[in-house]
GROMACS .gro file of C-alpha atoms in nm:
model
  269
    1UNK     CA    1   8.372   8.977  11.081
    2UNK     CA    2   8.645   9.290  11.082
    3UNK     CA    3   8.719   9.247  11.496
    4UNK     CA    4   8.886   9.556  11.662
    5UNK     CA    5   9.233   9.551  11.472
    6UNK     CA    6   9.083   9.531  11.131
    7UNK     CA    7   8.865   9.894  11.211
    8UNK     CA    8   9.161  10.034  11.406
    9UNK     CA    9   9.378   9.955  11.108
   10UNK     CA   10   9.082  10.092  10.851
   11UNK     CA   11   9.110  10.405  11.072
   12UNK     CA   12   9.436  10.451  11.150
   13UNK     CA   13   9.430  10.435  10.692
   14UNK     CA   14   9.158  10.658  10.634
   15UNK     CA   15   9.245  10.944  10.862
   16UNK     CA   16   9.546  11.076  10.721
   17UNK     CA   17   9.393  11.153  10.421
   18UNK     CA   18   9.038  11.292  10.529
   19UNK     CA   19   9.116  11.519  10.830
   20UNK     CA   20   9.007  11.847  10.809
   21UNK     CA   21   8.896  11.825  10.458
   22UNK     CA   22   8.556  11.972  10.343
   23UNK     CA   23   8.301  11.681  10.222
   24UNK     CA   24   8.131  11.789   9.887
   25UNK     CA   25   7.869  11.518   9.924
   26UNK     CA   26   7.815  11.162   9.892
   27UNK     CA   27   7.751  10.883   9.628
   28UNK     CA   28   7.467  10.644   9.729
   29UNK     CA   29   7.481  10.345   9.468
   30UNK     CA   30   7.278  10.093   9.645
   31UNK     CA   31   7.116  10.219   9.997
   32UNK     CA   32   6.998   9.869  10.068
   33UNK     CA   33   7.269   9.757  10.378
   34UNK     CA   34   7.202   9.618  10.697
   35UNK     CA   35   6.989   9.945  10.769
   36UNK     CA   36   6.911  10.178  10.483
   37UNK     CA   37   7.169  10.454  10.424
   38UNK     CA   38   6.992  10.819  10.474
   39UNK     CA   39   6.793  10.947  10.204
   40UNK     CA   40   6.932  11.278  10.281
   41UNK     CA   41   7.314  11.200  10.338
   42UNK     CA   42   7.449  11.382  10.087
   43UNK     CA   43   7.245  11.724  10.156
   44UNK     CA   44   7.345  11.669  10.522
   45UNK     CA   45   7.726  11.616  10.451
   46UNK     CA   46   7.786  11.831  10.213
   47UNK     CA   47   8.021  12.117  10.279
   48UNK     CA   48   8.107  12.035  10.616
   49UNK     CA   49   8.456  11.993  10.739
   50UNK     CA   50   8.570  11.622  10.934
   51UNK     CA   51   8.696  11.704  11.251
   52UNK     CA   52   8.796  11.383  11.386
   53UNK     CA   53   8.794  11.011  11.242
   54UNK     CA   54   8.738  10.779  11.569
   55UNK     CA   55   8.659  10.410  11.680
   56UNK     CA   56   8.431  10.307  11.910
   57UNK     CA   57   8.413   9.928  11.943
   58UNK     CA   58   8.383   9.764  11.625
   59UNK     CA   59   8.224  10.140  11.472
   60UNK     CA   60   8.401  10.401  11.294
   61UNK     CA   61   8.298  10.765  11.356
   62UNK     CA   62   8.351  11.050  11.153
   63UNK     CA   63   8.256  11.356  11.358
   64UNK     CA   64   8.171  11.657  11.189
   65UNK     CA   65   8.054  11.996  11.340
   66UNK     CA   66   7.692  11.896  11.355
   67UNK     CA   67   7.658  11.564  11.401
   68UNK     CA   68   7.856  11.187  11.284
   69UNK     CA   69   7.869  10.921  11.043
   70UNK     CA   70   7.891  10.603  11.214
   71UNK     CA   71   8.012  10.325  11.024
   72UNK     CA   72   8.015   9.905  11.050
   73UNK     CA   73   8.186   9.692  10.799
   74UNK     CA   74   7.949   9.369  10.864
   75UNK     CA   75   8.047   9.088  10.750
   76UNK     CA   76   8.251   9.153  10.430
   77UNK     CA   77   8.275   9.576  10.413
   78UNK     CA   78   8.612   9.766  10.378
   79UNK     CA   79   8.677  10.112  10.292
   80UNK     CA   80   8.914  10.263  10.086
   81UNK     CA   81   9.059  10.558   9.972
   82UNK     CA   82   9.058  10.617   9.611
   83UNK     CA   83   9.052  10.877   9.356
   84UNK     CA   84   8.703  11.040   9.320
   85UNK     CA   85   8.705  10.947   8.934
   86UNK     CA   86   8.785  10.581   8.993
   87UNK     CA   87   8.487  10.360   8.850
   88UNK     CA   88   8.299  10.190   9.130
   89UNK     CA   89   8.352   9.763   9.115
   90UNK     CA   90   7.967   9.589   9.130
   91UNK     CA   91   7.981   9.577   9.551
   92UNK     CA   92   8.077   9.918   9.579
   93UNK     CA   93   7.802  10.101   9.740
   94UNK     CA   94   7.885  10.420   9.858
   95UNK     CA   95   8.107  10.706   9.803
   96UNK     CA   96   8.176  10.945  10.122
   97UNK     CA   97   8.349  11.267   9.899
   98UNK     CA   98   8.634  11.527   9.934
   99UNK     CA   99   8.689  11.690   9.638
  100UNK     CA  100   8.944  11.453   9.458
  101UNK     CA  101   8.954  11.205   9.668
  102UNK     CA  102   8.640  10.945   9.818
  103UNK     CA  103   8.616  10.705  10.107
  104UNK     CA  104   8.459  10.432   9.941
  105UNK     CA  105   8.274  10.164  10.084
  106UNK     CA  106   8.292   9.797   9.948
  107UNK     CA  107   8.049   9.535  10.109
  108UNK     CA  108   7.952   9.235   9.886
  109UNK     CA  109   7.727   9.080  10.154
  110UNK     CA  110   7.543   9.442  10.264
  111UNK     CA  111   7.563   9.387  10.631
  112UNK     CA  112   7.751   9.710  10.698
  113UNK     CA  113   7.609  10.005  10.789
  114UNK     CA  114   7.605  10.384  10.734
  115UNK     CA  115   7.386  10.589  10.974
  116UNK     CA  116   7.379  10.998  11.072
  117UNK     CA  117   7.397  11.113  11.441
  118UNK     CA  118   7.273  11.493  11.488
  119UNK     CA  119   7.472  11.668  11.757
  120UNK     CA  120   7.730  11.580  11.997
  121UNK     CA  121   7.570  11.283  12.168
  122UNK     CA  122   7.650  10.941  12.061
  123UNK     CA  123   7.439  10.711  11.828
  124UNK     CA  124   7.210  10.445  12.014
  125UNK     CA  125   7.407  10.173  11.896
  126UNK     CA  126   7.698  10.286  12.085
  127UNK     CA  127   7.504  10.265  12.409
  128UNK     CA  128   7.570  10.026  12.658
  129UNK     CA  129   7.902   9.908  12.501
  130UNK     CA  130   8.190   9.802  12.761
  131UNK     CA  131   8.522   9.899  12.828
  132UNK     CA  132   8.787   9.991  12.567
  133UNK     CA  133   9.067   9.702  12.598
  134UNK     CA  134   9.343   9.915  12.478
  135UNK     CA  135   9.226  10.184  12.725
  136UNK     CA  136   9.454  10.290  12.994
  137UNK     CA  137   9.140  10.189  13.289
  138UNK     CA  138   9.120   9.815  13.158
  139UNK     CA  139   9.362   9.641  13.370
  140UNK     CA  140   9.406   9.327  13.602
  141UNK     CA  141   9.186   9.521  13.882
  142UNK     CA  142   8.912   9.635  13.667
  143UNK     CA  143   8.866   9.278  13.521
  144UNK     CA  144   8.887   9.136  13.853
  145UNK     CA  145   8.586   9.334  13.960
  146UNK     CA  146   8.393   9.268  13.683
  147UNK     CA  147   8.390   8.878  13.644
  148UNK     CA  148   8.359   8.844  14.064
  149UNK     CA  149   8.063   8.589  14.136
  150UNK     CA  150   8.037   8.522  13.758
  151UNK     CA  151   7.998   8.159  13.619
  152UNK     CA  152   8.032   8.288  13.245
  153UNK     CA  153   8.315   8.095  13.096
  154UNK     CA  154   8.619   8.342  13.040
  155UNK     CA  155   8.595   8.310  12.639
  156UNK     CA  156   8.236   8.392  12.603
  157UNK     CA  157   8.268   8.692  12.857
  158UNK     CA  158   8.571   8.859  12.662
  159UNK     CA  159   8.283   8.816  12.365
  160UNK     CA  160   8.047   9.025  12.560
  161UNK     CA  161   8.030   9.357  12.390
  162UNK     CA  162   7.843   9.494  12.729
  163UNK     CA  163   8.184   9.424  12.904
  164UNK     CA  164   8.468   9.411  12.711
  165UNK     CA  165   8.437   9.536  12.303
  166UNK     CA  166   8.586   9.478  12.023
  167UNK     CA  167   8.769   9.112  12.099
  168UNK     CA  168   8.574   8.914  11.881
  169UNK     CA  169   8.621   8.507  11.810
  170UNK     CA  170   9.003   8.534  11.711
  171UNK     CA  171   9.138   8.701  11.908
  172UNK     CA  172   8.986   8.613  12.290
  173UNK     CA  173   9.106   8.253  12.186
  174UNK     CA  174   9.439   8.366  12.087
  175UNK     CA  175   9.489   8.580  12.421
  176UNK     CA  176   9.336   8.317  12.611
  177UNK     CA  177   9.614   8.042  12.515
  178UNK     CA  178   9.900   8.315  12.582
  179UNK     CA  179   9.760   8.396  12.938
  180UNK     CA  180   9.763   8.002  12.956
  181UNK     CA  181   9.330   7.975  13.056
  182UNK     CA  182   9.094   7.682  12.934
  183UNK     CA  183   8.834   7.908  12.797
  184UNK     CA  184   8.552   7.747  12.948
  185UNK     CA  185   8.701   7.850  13.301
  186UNK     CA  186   8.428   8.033  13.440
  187UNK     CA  187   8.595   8.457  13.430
  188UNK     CA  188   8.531   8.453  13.854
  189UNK     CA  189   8.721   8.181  13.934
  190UNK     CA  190   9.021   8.402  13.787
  191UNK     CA  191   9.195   8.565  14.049
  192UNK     CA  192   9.384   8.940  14.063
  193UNK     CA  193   9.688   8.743  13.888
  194UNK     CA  194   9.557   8.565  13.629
  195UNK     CA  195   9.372   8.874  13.556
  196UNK     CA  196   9.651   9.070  13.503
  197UNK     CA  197   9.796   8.839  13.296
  198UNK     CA  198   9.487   8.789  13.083
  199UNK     CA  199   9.439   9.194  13.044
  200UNK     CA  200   9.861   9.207  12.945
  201UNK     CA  201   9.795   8.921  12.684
  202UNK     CA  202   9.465   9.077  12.519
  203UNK     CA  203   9.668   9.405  12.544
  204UNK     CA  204   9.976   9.197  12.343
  205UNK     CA  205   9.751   8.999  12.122
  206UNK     CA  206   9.572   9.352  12.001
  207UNK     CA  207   9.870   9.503  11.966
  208UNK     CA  208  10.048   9.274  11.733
  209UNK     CA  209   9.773   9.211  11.526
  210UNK     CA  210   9.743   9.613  11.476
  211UNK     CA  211  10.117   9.569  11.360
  212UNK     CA  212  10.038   9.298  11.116
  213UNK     CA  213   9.737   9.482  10.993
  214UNK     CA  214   9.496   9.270  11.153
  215UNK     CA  215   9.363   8.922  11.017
  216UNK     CA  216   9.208   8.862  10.662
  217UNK     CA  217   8.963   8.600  10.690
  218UNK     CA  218   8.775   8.618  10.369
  219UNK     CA  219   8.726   8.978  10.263
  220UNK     CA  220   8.899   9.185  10.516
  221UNK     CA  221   9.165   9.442  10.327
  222UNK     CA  222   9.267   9.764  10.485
  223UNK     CA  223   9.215  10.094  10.305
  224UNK     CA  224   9.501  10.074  10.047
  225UNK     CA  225   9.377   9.753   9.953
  226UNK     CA  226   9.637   9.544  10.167
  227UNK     CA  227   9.549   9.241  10.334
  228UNK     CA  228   9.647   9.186  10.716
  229UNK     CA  229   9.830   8.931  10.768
  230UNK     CA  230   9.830   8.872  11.154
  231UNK     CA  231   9.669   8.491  11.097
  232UNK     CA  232  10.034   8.389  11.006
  233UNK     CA  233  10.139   8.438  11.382
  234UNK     CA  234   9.801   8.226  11.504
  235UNK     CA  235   9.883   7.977  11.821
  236UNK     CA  236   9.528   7.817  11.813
  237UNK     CA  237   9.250   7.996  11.611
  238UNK     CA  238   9.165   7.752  11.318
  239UNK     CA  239   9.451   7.514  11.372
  240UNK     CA  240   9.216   7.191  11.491
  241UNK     CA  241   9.431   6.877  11.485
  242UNK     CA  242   9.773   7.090  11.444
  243UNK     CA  243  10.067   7.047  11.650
  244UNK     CA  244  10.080   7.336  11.947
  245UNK     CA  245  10.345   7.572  11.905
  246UNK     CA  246  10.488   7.527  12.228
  247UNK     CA  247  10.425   7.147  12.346
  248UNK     CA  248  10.333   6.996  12.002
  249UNK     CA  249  10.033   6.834  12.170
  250UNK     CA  250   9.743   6.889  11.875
  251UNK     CA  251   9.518   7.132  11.929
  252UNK     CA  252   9.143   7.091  11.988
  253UNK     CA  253   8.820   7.305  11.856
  254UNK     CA  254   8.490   7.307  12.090
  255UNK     CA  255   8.149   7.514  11.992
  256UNK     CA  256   8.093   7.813  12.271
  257UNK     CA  257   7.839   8.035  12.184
  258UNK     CA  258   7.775   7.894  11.882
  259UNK     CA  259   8.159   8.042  11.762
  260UNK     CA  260   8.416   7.768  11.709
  261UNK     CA  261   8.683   7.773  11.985
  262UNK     CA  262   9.021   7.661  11.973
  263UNK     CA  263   9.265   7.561  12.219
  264UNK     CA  264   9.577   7.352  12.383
  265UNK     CA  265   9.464   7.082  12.627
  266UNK     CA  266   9.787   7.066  12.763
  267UNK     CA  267   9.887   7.482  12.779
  268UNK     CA  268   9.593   7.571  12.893
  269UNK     CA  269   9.449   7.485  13.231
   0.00000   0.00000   0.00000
């Protein structure tokens, strides 16, 4: 699933070419994702002008004077920017238009979603989310606070969407072995320094994988069509029984949460 590099990098693609534009409607091809697209979404869209093109966890919003899109890729979505006359591909569901150009959405599985907010306030789904980890307020203190008197081991609580969003499987195991944790250390028994650490390395991990274009794992492209290619630079995640990169001791996979974890026996204490 497209974790919190793969949408930044989708958004960081689509905006450029969207902002401020007038929508002259939308193309509904097959309303049948993981919760039907609006009957109405094209009569609602129409002529008005996108004002901002935002992320919110693993969401997209597009905010618009009276109301949002909100927007998940699932499992196997991607958008895309493409000329309006291009001929849609069989798994190419919907169209968002302006004028020439349309933000096309691709999802061969139909998990994704594409939902309407009225007004200013945010969509239920975005309710009860946790802290931004790129945000300037997530730091060694805040995390601190937060796992005191837990027993929840540190991997599945950087998983927790109520506390921390937009991680996802890769990428807490990959921050996890470069802030040097076992990830079945429960997150209280981390003190103000390994916190810090942990919060610099999720901050690092994020950050290079925005610069790689994220990870493709299966279907993942950004919205020219490129893959990301951040799974080159991986120190644990999928490498079972493959030399560490820094002690050459092989490195071990272990089910948490029913997500495969992967780890260095030796790096990691």
């Amino acid at each position: 699933m497209p974790e919190l590099p793969e949408v930044e990098t989708t958004r960081r693609g689509i905006a450029p070419a969207l902002l401020h534009r007038s929508c002259t409607g939308a193309v509904v091809r097959n309303p049948r994702l993981r919760h039907p697209v609006p009957d109405d979404l094209d009569a609602t869209i129409r002529g008005l002008e996108l004002g901002s093109v935002e992320r919110r966890a693993k969401y997209l919003v597009l905010r618009f004077a009276t109301g949002s899109l909100l927007i998940h890729l699932g499992m196997s979505g991607s958008l895309r920017i493409v000329p309006a006359t291009t001929e849609p591909d069989k798994h190419d569901h919907l169209d968002i238009l302006f004028g020439d150009t349309a933000l096309r959405l691709r999802d061969p599985r139909r998990f994704g979603l594409v939902l309407w907010q009225e007004g200013p306030a945010p969509h239920p789904l975005l309710a009860g989310l946790g802290i931004e980890p790129l945000n300037d307020d997530f730091d060694g203190a805040w995390l601190h606070r937060a796992g005191r008197g837990r027993k929840t081991p540190s991997k599945l609580f950087l998983m927790d969407g109520h506390q921390v969003v937009g991680i996802g499987n890769i990428y807490a195991s990959e921050s996890l072995f470069r802030a040097g944790i076992d990830p079945v250390t429960p997150i209280g028994e981390l003190g103000p320094r390994r916190c810090a650490r942990l919060v610099a390395c999720i901050r690092e991990t994020l950050q290079n994988a925005l610069a790689a274009g994220g990870s493709t794992l299966r279907d993942f492209v950004s919205s020219d069509g490129a893959p990301g290619y951040f799974q080159q630079q991986y120190f644990v995640y999928g490498r079972a029984g493959e030399p560490c990169r820094k002690c050459a001791t092989p490195i071990r996979k272990r089910i948490m949460g029913q997500r495969a974890t992967f780890f260095c026996p030796r790096c990691q204490r």
